[in-house]
């Protein structure tokens, strides 16, 4: 409940302050957001499966974000679009987690 409240407060603060992201770092912020969504759905899935561990969730959250940003940075250094590959991989993981959550909640 505390995490949900923190999420709501953070969303409200962002809505009121309307922060802007410099154009140079938008690709990196996008990767962090996708990694955060992946970790969040993974956390929900593990909570529903009663295997949730806050330390594993935090490490997954931070490590996924770091690896995603690092891959995009390396791609930028090599003048290659690695961001698409990162989004595809995280997208697959997100949909797998959502499918597992749906099966857990609605059966099947």
C-alpha atoms as a PDB file:
ATOM      1  CA  UNK A   1       0.000   0.000   0.000  1.00  0.00           C
ATOM      2  CA  UNK A   2       2.860   2.332   0.822  1.00  0.00           C
ATOM      3  CA  UNK A   3       4.424   1.720  -2.606  1.00  0.00           C
ATOM      4  CA  UNK A   4       1.141   2.516  -4.350  1.00  0.00           C
ATOM      5  CA  UNK A   5       0.814   5.714  -2.324  1.00  0.00           C
ATOM      6  CA  UNK A   6       4.373   6.672  -3.281  1.00  0.00           C
ATOM      7  CA  UNK A   7       3.556   6.036  -6.921  1.00  0.00           C
ATOM      8  CA  UNK A   8       0.506   8.282  -6.727  1.00  0.00           C
ATOM      9  CA  UNK A   9       2.422  11.061  -4.959  1.00  0.00           C
ATOM     10  CA  UNK A  10       5.228  10.846  -7.542  1.00  0.00           C
ATOM     11  CA  UNK A  11       2.744  10.999 -10.417  1.00  0.00           C
ATOM     12  CA  UNK A  12       1.006  13.983  -8.831  1.00  0.00           C
ATOM     13  CA  UNK A  13       4.300  15.831  -8.330  1.00  0.00           C
ATOM     14  CA  UNK A  14       5.297  15.152 -11.955  1.00  0.00           C
ATOM     15  CA  UNK A  15       1.895  16.312 -13.175  1.00  0.00           C
ATOM     16  CA  UNK A  16       2.123  19.567 -11.205  1.00  0.00           C
ATOM     17  CA  UNK A  17       5.791  20.369 -11.938  1.00  0.00           C
ATOM     18  CA  UNK A  18       5.739  19.164 -15.588  1.00  0.00           C
ATOM     19  CA  UNK A  19       9.461  18.361 -15.713  1.00  0.00           C
ATOM     20  CA  UNK A  20      11.192  18.430 -19.075  1.00  0.00           C
ATOM     21  CA  UNK A  21      13.844  16.024 -20.277  1.00  0.00           C
ATOM     22  CA  UNK A  22      16.717  17.349 -22.397  1.00  0.00           C
ATOM     23  CA  UNK A  23      16.697  15.976 -25.955  1.00  0.00           C
ATOM     24  CA  UNK A  24      20.152  14.422 -25.474  1.00  0.00           C
ATOM     25  CA  UNK A  25      18.976  12.009 -22.780  1.00  0.00           C
ATOM     26  CA  UNK A  26      15.460  11.128 -23.942  1.00  0.00           C
ATOM     27  CA  UNK A  27      16.569   7.761 -25.345  1.00  0.00           C
ATOM     28  CA  UNK A  28      18.168   6.868 -22.018  1.00  0.00           C
ATOM     29  CA  UNK A  29      15.153   7.970 -19.988  1.00  0.00           C
ATOM     30  CA  UNK A  30      12.920   5.922 -22.277  1.00  0.00           C
ATOM     31  CA  UNK A  31      15.063   2.840 -21.621  1.00  0.00           C
ATOM     32  CA  UNK A  32      14.877   3.402 -17.865  1.00  0.00           C
ATOM     33  CA  UNK A  33      11.080   3.713 -18.092  1.00  0.00           C
ATOM     34  CA  UNK A  34      10.769   0.487 -20.097  1.00  0.00           C
ATOM     35  CA  UNK A  35      13.080  -1.301 -17.650  1.00  0.00           C
ATOM     36  CA  UNK A  36      11.011   0.036 -14.747  1.00  0.00           C
ATOM     37  CA  UNK A  37       7.800  -1.210 -16.326  1.00  0.00           C
ATOM     38  CA  UNK A  38       9.397  -4.630 -16.827  1.00  0.00           C
ATOM     39  CA  UNK A  39      10.590  -4.797 -13.227  1.00  0.00           C
ATOM     40  CA  UNK A  40       7.206  -3.622 -11.947  1.00  0.00           C
ATOM     41  CA  UNK A  41       5.258  -6.298 -13.809  1.00  0.00           C
ATOM     42  CA  UNK A  42       7.834  -8.863 -12.692  1.00  0.00           C
ATOM     43  CA  UNK A  43       7.304  -7.726  -9.111  1.00  0.00           C
ATOM     44  CA  UNK A  44       3.529  -7.994  -9.441  1.00  0.00           C
ATOM     45  CA  UNK A  45       3.897 -11.464 -10.915  1.00  0.00           C
ATOM     46  CA  UNK A  46       6.170 -12.651  -8.115  1.00  0.00           C
ATOM     47  CA  UNK A  47       3.857 -11.120  -5.513  1.00  0.00           C
ATOM     48  CA  UNK A  48       0.912 -13.027  -6.954  1.00  0.00           C
ATOM     49  CA  UNK A  49       3.016 -16.205  -6.994  1.00  0.00           C
ATOM     50  CA  UNK A  50       3.984 -15.467  -3.353  1.00  0.00           C
ATOM     51  CA  UNK A  51       7.688 -15.436  -4.183  1.00  0.00           C
ATOM     52  CA  UNK A  52       8.213 -11.662  -3.916  1.00  0.00           C
ATOM     53  CA  UNK A  53      11.454 -10.506  -2.349  1.00  0.00           C
ATOM     54  CA  UNK A  54      12.007  -6.771  -2.008  1.00  0.00           C
ATOM     55  CA  UNK A  55      15.777  -7.050  -2.379  1.00  0.00           C
ATOM     56  CA  UNK A  56      15.497  -9.050  -5.587  1.00  0.00           C
ATOM     57  CA  UNK A  57      12.931  -6.562  -6.896  1.00  0.00           C
ATOM     58  CA  UNK A  58      15.178  -3.585  -6.156  1.00  0.00           C
ATOM     59  CA  UNK A  59      18.241  -5.251  -7.671  1.00  0.00           C
ATOM     60  CA  UNK A  60      16.234  -6.260 -10.738  1.00  0.00           C
ATOM     61  CA  UNK A  61      14.878  -2.739 -11.095  1.00  0.00           C
ATOM     62  CA  UNK A  62      18.282  -1.061 -10.849  1.00  0.00           C
ATOM     63  CA  UNK A  63      20.248  -3.647 -12.811  1.00  0.00           C
ATOM     64  CA  UNK A  64      17.723  -3.754 -15.674  1.00  0.00           C
ATOM     65  CA  UNK A  65      17.793   0.039 -15.919  1.00  0.00           C
ATOM     66  CA  UNK A  66      21.595   0.132 -15.818  1.00  0.00           C
ATOM     67  CA  UNK A  67      22.020  -2.586 -18.447  1.00  0.00           C
ATOM     68  CA  UNK A  68      19.429  -0.983 -20.745  1.00  0.00           C
ATOM     69  CA  UNK A  69      21.094   2.429 -20.531  1.00  0.00           C
ATOM     70  CA  UNK A  70      24.549   0.902 -20.942  1.00  0.00           C
ATOM     71  CA  UNK A  71      23.476  -0.976 -24.078  1.00  0.00           C
ATOM     72  CA  UNK A  72      21.965   2.160 -25.589  1.00  0.00           C
ATOM     73  CA  UNK A  73      25.102   4.134 -24.723  1.00  0.00           C
ATOM     74  CA  UNK A  74      27.335   1.521 -26.367  1.00  0.00           C
ATOM     75  CA  UNK A  75      25.044   1.565 -29.397  1.00  0.00           C
ATOM     76  CA  UNK A  76      25.321   5.353 -29.562  1.00  0.00           C
ATOM     77  CA  UNK A  77      29.116   5.117 -29.392  1.00  0.00           C
ATOM     78  CA  UNK A  78      29.070   2.623 -32.281  1.00  0.00           C
ATOM     79  CA  UNK A  79      26.465   4.652 -34.219  1.00  0.00           C
ATOM     80  CA  UNK A  80      24.075   1.682 -34.067  1.00  0.00           C
ATOM     81  CA  UNK A  81      20.448   1.702 -32.933  1.00  0.00           C
ATOM     82  CA  UNK A  82      20.511  -0.774 -30.053  1.00  0.00           C
ATOM     83  CA  UNK A  83      17.532   0.915 -28.366  1.00  0.00           C
ATOM     84  CA  UNK A  84      15.128  -0.962 -30.629  1.00  0.00           C
ATOM     85  CA  UNK A  85      16.587  -4.307 -29.569  1.00  0.00           C
ATOM     86  CA  UNK A  86      16.368  -3.332 -25.904  1.00  0.00           C
ATOM     87  CA  UNK A  87      12.727  -2.300 -26.268  1.00  0.00           C
ATOM     88  CA  UNK A  88      11.899  -5.548 -28.088  1.00  0.00           C
ATOM     89  CA  UNK A  89      13.495  -7.671 -25.350  1.00  0.00           C
ATOM     90  CA  UNK A  90      11.823  -5.760 -22.539  1.00  0.00           C
ATOM     91  CA  UNK A  91       8.555  -5.752 -24.480  1.00  0.00           C
ATOM     92  CA  UNK A  92       8.616  -9.539 -24.717  1.00  0.00           C
ATOM     93  CA  UNK A  93       9.337  -9.809 -21.001  1.00  0.00           C
ATOM     94  CA  UNK A  94       6.546  -7.360 -20.162  1.00  0.00           C
ATOM     95  CA  UNK A  95       4.010  -9.307 -22.216  1.00  0.00           C
ATOM     96  CA  UNK A  96       5.166 -12.601 -20.661  1.00  0.00           C
ATOM     97  CA  UNK A  97       4.711 -11.161 -17.183  1.00  0.00           C
ATOM     98  CA  UNK A  98       1.310  -9.690 -18.071  1.00  0.00           C
ATOM     99  CA  UNK A  99       0.214 -13.082 -19.454  1.00  0.00           C
ATOM    100  CA  UNK A 100       1.365 -14.807 -16.259  1.00  0.00           C
ATOM    101  CA  UNK A 101      -0.470 -12.212 -14.148  1.00  0.00           C
ATOM    102  CA  UNK A 102      -3.621 -12.698 -16.217  1.00  0.00           C
ATOM    103  CA  UNK A 103      -3.413 -16.487 -15.814  1.00  0.00           C
ATOM    104  CA  UNK A 104      -2.859 -16.133 -12.069  1.00  0.00           C
ATOM    105  CA  UNK A 105      -5.721 -13.681 -11.582  1.00  0.00           C
ATOM    106  CA  UNK A 106      -8.294 -15.038 -14.031  1.00  0.00           C
ATOM    107  CA  UNK A 107      -7.197 -18.670 -14.300  1.00  0.00           C
ATOM    108  CA  UNK A 108      -6.382 -20.588 -17.432  1.00  0.00           C
END
